[in-house]
mmCIF file of C-alpha atoms in Angstrom:
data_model
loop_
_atom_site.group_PDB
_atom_site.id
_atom_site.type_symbol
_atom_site.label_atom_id
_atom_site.label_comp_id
_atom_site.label_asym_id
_atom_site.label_seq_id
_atom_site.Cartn_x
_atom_site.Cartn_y
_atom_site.Cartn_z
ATOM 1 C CA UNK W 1 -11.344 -2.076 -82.568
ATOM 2 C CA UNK W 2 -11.533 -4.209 -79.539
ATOM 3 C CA UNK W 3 -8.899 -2.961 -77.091
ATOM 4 C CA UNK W 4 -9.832 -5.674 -74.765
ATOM 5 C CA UNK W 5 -8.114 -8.533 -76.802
ATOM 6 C CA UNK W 6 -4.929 -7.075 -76.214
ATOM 7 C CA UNK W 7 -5.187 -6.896 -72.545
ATOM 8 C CA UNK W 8 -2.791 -9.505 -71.172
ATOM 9 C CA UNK W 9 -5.583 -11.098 -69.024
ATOM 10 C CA UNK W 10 -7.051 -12.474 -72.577
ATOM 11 C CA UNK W 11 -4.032 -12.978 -74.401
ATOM 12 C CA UNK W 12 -4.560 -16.088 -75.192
ATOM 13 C CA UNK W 13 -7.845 -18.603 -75.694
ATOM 14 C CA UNK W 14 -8.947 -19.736 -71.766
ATOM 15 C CA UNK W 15 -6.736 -17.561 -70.076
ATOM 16 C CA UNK W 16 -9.594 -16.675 -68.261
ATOM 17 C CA UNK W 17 -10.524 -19.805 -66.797
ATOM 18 C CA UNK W 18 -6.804 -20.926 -65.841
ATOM 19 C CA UNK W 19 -6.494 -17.669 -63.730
ATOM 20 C CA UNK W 20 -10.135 -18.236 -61.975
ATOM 21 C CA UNK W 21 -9.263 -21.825 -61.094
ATOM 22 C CA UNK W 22 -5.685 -20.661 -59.662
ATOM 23 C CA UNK W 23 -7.595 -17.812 -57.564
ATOM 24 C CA UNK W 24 -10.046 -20.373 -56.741
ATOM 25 C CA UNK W 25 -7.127 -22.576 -55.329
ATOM 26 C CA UNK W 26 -5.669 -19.777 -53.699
ATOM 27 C CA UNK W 27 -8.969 -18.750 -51.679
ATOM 28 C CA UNK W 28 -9.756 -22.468 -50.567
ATOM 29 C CA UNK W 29 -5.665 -22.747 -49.767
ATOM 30 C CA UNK W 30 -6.390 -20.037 -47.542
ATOM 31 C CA UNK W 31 -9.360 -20.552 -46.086
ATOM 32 C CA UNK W 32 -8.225 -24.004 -44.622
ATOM 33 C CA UNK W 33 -5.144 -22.480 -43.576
ATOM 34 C CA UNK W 34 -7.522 -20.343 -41.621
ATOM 35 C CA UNK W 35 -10.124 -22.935 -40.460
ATOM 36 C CA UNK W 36 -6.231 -24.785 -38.968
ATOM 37 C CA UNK W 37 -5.790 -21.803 -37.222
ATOM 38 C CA UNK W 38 -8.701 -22.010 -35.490
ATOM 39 C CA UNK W 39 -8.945 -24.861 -34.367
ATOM 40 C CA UNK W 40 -5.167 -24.942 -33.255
ATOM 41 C CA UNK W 41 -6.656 -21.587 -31.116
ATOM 42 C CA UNK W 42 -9.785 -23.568 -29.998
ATOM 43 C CA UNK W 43 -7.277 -26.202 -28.430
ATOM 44 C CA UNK W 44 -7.568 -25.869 -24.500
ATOM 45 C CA UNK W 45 -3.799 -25.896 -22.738
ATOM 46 C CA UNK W 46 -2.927 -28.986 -21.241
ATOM 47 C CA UNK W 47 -3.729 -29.339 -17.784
ATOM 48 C CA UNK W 48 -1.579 -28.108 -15.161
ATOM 49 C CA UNK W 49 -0.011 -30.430 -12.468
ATOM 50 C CA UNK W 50 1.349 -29.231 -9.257
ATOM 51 C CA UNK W 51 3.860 -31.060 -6.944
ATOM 52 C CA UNK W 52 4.481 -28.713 -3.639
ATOM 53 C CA UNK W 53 7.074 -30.563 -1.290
ATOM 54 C CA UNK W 54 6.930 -29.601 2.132
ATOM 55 C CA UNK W 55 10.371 -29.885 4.116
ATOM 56 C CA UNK W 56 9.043 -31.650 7.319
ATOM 57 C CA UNK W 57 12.348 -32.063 9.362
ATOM 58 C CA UNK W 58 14.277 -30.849 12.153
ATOM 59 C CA UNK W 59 16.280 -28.483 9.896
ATOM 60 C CA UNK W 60 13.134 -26.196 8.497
ATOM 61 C CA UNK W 61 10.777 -24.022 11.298
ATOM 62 C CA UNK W 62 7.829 -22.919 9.560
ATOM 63 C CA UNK W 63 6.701 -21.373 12.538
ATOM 64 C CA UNK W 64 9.046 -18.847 12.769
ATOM 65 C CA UNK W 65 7.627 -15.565 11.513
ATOM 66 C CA UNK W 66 9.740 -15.135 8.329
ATOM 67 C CA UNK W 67 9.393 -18.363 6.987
ATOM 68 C CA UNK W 68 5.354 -18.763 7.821
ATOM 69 C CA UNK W 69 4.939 -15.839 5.845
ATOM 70 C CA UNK W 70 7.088 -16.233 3.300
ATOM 71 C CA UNK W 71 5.881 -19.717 2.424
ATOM 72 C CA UNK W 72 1.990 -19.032 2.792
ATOM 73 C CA UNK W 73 2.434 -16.063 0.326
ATOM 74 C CA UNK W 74 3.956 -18.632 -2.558
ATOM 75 C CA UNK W 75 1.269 -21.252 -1.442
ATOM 76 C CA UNK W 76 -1.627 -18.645 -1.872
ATOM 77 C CA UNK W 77 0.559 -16.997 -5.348
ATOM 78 C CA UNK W 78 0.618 -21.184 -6.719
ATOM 79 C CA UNK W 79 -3.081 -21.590 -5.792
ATOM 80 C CA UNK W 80 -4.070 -18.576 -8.112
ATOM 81 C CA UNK W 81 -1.695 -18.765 -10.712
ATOM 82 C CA UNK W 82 -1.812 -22.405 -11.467
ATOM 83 C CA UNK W 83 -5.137 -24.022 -10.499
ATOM 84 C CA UNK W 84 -7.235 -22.082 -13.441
ATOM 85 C CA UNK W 85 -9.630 -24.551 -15.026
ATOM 86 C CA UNK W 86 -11.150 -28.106 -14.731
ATOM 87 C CA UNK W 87 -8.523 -30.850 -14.230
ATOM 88 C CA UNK W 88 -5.552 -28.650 -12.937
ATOM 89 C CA UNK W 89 -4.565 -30.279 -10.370
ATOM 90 C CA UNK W 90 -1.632 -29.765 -7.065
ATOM 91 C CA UNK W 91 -0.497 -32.613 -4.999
ATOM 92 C CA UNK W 92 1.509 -31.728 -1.363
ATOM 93 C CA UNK W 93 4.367 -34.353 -0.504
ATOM 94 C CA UNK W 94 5.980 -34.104 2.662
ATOM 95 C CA UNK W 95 9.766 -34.058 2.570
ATOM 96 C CA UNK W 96 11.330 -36.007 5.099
ATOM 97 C CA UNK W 97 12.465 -40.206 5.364
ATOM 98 C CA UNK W 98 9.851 -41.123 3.280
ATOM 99 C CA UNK W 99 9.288 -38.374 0.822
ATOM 100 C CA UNK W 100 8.032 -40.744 -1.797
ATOM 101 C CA UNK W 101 5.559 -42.216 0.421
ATOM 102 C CA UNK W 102 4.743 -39.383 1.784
ATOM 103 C CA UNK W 103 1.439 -37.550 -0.038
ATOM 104 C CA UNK W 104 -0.650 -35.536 2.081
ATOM 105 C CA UNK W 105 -2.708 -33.832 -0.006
ATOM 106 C CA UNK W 106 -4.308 -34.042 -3.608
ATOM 107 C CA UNK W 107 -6.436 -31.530 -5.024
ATOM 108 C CA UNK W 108 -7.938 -31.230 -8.607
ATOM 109 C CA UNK W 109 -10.501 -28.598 -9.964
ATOM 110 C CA UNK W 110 -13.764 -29.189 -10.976
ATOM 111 C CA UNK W 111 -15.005 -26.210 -11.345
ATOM 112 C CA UNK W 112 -15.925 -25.702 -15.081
ATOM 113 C CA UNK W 113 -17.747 -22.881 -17.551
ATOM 114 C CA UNK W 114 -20.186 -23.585 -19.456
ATOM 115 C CA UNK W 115 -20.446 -23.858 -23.233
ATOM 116 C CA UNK W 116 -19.530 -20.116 -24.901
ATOM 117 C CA UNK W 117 -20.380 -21.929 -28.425
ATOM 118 C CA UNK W 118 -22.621 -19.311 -30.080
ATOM 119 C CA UNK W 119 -22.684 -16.948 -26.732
ATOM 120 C CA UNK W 120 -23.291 -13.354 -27.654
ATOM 121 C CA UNK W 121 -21.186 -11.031 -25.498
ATOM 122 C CA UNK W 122 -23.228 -10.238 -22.888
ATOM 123 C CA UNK W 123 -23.588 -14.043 -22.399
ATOM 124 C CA UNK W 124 -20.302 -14.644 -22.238
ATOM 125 C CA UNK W 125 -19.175 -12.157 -19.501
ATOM 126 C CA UNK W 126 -22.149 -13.730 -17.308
ATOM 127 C CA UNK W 127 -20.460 -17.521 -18.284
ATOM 128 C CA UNK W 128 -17.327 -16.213 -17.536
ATOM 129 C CA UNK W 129 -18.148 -14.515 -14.096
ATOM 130 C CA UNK W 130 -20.146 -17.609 -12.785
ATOM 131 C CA UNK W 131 -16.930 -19.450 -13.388
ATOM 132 C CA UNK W 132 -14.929 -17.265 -11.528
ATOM 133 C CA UNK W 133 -17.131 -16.901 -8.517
ATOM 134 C CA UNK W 134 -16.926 -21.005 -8.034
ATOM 135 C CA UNK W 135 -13.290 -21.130 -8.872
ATOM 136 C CA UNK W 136 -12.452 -18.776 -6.137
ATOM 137 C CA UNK W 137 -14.521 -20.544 -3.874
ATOM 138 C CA UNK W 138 -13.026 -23.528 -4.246
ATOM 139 C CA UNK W 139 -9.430 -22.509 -4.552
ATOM 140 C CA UNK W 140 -10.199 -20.691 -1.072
ATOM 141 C CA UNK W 141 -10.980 -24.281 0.002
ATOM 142 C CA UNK W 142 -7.516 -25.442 -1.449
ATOM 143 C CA UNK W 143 -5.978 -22.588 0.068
ATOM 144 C CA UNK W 144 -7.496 -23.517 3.506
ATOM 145 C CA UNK W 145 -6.478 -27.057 3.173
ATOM 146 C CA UNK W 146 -2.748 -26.231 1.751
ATOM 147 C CA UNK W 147 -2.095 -23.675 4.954
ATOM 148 C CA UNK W 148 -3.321 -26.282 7.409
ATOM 149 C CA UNK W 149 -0.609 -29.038 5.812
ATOM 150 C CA UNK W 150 2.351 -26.140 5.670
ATOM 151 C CA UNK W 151 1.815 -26.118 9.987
ATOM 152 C CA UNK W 152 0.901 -29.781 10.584
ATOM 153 C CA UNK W 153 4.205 -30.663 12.641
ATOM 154 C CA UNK W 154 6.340 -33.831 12.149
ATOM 155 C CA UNK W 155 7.270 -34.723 15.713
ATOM 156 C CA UNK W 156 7.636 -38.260 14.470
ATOM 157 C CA UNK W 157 11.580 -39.920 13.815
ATOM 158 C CA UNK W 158 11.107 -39.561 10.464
ATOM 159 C CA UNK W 159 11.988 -35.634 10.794
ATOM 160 C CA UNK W 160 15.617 -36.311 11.193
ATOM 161 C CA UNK W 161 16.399 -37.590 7.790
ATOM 162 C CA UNK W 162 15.695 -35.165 4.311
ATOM 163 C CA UNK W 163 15.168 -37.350 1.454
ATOM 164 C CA UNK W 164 14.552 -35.212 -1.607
ATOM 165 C CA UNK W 165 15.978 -37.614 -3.905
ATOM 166 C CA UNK W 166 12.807 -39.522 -3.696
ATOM 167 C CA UNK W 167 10.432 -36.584 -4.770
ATOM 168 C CA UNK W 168 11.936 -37.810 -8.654
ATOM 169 C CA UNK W 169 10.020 -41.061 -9.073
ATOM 170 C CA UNK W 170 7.060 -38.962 -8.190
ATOM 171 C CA UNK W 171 7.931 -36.379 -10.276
ATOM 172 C CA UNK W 172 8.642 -38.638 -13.374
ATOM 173 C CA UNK W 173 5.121 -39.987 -12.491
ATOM 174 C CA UNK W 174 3.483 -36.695 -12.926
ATOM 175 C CA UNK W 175 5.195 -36.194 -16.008
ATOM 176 C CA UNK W 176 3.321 -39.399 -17.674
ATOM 177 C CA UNK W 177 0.177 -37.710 -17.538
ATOM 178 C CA UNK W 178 1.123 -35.576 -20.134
ATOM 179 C CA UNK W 179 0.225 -32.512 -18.169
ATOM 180 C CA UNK W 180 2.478 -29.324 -18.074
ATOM 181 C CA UNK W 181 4.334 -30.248 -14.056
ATOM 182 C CA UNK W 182 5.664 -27.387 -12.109
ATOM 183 C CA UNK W 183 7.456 -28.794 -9.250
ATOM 184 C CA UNK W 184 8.336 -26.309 -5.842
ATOM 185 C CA UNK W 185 10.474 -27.325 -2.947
ATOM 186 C CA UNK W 186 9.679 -25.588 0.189
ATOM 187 C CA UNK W 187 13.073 -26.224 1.834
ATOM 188 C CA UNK W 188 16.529 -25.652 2.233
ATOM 189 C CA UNK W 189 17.333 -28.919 0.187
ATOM 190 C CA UNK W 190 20.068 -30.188 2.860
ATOM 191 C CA UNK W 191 19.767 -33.973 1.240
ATOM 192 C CA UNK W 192 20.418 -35.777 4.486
ATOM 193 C CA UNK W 193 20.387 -39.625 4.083
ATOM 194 C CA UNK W 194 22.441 -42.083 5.703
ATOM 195 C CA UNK W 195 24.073 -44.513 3.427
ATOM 196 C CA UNK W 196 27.648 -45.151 2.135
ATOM 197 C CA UNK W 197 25.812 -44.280 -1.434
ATOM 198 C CA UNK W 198 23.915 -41.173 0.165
ATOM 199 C CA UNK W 199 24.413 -37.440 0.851
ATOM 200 C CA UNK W 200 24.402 -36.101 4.327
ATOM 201 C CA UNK W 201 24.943 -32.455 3.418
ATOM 202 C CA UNK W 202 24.431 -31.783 7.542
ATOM 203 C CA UNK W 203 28.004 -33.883 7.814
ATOM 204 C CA UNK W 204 29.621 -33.361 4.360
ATOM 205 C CA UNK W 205 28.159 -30.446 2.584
ATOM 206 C CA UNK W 206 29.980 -29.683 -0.920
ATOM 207 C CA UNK W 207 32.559 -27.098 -0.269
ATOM 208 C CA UNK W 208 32.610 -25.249 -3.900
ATOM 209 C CA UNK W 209 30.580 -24.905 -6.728
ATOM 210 C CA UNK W 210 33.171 -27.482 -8.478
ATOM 211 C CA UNK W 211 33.096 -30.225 -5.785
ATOM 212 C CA UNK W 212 28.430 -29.548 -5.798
ATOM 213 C CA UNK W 213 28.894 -30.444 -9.763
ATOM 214 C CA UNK W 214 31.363 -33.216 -9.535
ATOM 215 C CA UNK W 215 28.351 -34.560 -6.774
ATOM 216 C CA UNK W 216 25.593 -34.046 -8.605
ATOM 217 C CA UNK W 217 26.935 -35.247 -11.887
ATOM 218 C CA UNK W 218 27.954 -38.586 -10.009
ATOM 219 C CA UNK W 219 24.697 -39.102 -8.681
ATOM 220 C CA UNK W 220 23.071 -38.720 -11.801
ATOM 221 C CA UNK W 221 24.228 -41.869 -12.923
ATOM 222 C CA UNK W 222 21.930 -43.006 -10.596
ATOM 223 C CA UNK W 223 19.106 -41.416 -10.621
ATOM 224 C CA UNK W 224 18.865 -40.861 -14.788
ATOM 225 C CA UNK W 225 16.169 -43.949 -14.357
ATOM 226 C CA UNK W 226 13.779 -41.426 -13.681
ATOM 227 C CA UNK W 227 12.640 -39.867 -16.401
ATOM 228 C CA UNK W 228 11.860 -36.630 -14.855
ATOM 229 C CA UNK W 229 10.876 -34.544 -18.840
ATOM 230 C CA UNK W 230 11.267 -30.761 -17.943
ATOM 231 C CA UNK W 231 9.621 -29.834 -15.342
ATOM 232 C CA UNK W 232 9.198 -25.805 -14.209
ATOM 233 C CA UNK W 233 11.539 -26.414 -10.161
ATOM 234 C CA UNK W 234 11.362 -23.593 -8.041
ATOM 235 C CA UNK W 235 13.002 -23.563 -4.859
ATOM 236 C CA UNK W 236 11.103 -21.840 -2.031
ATOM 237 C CA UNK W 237 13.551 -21.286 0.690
ATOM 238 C CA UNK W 238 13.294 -20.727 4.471
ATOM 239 C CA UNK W 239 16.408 -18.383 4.615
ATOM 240 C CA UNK W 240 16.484 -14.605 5.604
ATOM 241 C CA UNK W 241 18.009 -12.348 2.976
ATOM 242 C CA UNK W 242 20.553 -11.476 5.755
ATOM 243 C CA UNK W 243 21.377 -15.543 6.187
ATOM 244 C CA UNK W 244 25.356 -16.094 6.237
ATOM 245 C CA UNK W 245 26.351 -18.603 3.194
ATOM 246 C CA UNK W 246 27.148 -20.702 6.784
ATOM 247 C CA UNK W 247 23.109 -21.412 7.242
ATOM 248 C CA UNK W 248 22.430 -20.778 3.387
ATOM 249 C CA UNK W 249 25.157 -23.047 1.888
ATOM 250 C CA UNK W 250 25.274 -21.570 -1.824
ATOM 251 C CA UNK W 251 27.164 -24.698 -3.438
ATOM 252 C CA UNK W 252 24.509 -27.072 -2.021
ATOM 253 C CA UNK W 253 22.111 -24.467 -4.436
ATOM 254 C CA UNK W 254 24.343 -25.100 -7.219
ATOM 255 C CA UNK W 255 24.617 -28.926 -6.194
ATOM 256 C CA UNK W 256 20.266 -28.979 -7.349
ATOM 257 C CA UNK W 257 20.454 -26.957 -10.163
ATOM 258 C CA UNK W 258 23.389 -28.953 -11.908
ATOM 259 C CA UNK W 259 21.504 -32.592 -10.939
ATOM 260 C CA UNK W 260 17.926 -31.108 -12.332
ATOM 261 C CA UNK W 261 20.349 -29.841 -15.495
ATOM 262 C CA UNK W 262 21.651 -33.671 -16.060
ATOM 263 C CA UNK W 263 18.475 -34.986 -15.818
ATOM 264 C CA UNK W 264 16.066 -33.445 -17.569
ATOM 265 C CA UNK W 265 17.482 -30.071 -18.804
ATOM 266 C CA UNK W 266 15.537 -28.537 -16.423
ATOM 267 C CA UNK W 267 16.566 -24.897 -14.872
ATOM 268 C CA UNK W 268 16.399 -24.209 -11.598
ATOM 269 C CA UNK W 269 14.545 -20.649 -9.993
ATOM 270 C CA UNK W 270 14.893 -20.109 -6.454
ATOM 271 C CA UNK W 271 12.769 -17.696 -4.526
#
C-alpha cells in the first residue's frame, strides 16, 4: 500500500501544483518586496540647506570673548554636521534693517565620491577616504570664509534697527527647494523695528510669557503669507549663563518659539 496517497499534500488530484504556484507567488511577493527595499535604501537624503543669520547691530558684540567663542564653535559644529555631500548647501544673512536683502555668503558642496556600484571593499574604503580628504578641505574653506563674515563689523546706520521678521520670506524660499532647511539665529532676537505695526522689544519688550503669546499670535496674522514648512530653528545666543533675565529677556524667548509654533509647527532649540 501506498502511504503517500494519504498524505494531505496529495489529497486530492493537482494539489500539488496549486501549492507550487502559491509558493511560487509567495517567493516573487517577496522578492519585490525586497528589490522595494532596496531601492528605498539606495535613495540618497535630500539635500541639506543652511540659513545662518548673523545679528549685525548695536545690541550683539561678537568681539567680546564669550560670544566669539561661543559662536565660532556652532559655526565650525554646523559646517561638519550639515555640509556632508554634493549639493548641501549654507547661506549667511546678516540680521539687521535689511535682513532680507542682506546675503553675504552662499556656499554649496561639490565635492562628490565616486561610483561604489560593484566596488569590492577594499575599493570602497579608498572611494570613501578620497571623499573625505576633499570634503574637509573644502569645508575648511567654508569654515574660513564663515569666521571672516561672523567679525566683519556693521558700522553702517543700518546696525540700529533688528529686523528678523524678514529672515521668513527667505526662509519660505529655502523651503521650495525641497531640501531638508535648518535655520540658526545668531542673536538675541530683540525684533527692533520702528513702525506703528512693528516690535521694538528695546522700548516695549513683552513683560510675561502671556503678553510674548498674545504678540506673537497677533503677528502671525501677518506673517502666515510665508509659508515657512518646518524648518529645524535654533537660536544661538550671545548671553552668559550668569546673564540676569534683565539682558536675557526670557518672554521675548517664548515670544519666537510661539510665532515659529503658529507658523509652521516648528519647535524652537536654543543654545
Amino acid at each position: 500500500m501506498n502511504h503517500q496517497t494519504h498524505h494531505p499534500f496529495f489529497s486530492k488530484p493537482g494539489a500539488l501544483a496549486s501549492r507550487l504556484l502559491l509558493a511560487a507567488m509567495f517567493l516573487t511577493l517577496f522578492s519585490c518586496g525586497g528589490e522595494k527595499e532596496a531601492t528605498k535604501e539606495a535613495v540618497p537624503d535630500p539635500p541639506v540647506y543652511t540659513l545662518v543669520f548673523l545679528d549685525k547691530t548695536q545690541s550683539v558684540h561678537v568681539d567680546k570673548r564669550y560670544v566669539n567663542d561661543k559662536y565660532r564653535q556652532a559655526l565650525t559644529d554646523i559646517i561638519e554636521q550639515n555640509m556632508k555631500n554634493k549639493g548641501d548647501k549654507l547661506e549667511v544673512y546678516f540680521i539687521h534693517e535689511n535682513t532680507s536683502k542682506a546675503r553675504a555668503l552662499s556656499l554649496t558642496v561639490r565635492s562628490e565620491r565616486d561610483n561604489l556600484e560593484g566596488a569590492n571593499a577594499t575599493d570602497r574604503e579608498g572611494i570613501e577616504t578620497a571623499f573625505q580628504l576633499t570634503l574637509q578641505k573644502e569645508k575648511s574653506i567654508y569654515l574660513r570664509q564663515l569666521l571672516a563674515k561672523l567679525n566683519q563689523q556693521n558700522t553702517g546706520s543700518s546696525n540700529l534697527s533688528t529686523d528678523i521678521w524678514a529672515s521668513l520670506p527667505v526662509i519660505a524660499k529655502a523651503g521650495e527647494s525641497g531640501s531638508e532647511v535648518k535655520v540658526y539665529y545668531f542673536s538675541d532676537m530683540v525684533e527692533s523695528v520702528k513702525g506703528a505695526d512693528r516690535r521694538d522689544f528695546h522700548t516695549n519688550p513683552p513683560k510675561s510669557d502671556a503678553e510674548a503669546e498674545e504678540d506673537a499670535k497677533e503677528d502671525t496674522k501677518k506673517l502666515e503669507r510665508y509659508a515657512i514648512g518646518s524648518p529645524q530653528v535654533t537660536i544661538v545666543s550671545p548671553f552668559e549663563p550668569t546673564a540676569s533675565s534683565k539682558e536675557n529677556n526670557p518672554h521675548v524667548t517664548h515670544y519666537w518659539q510661539t510665532l515659529f509654533q503658529e507658523l509652521g509647527g516648528v519647535s524652537v532649540e536654543e543654545l
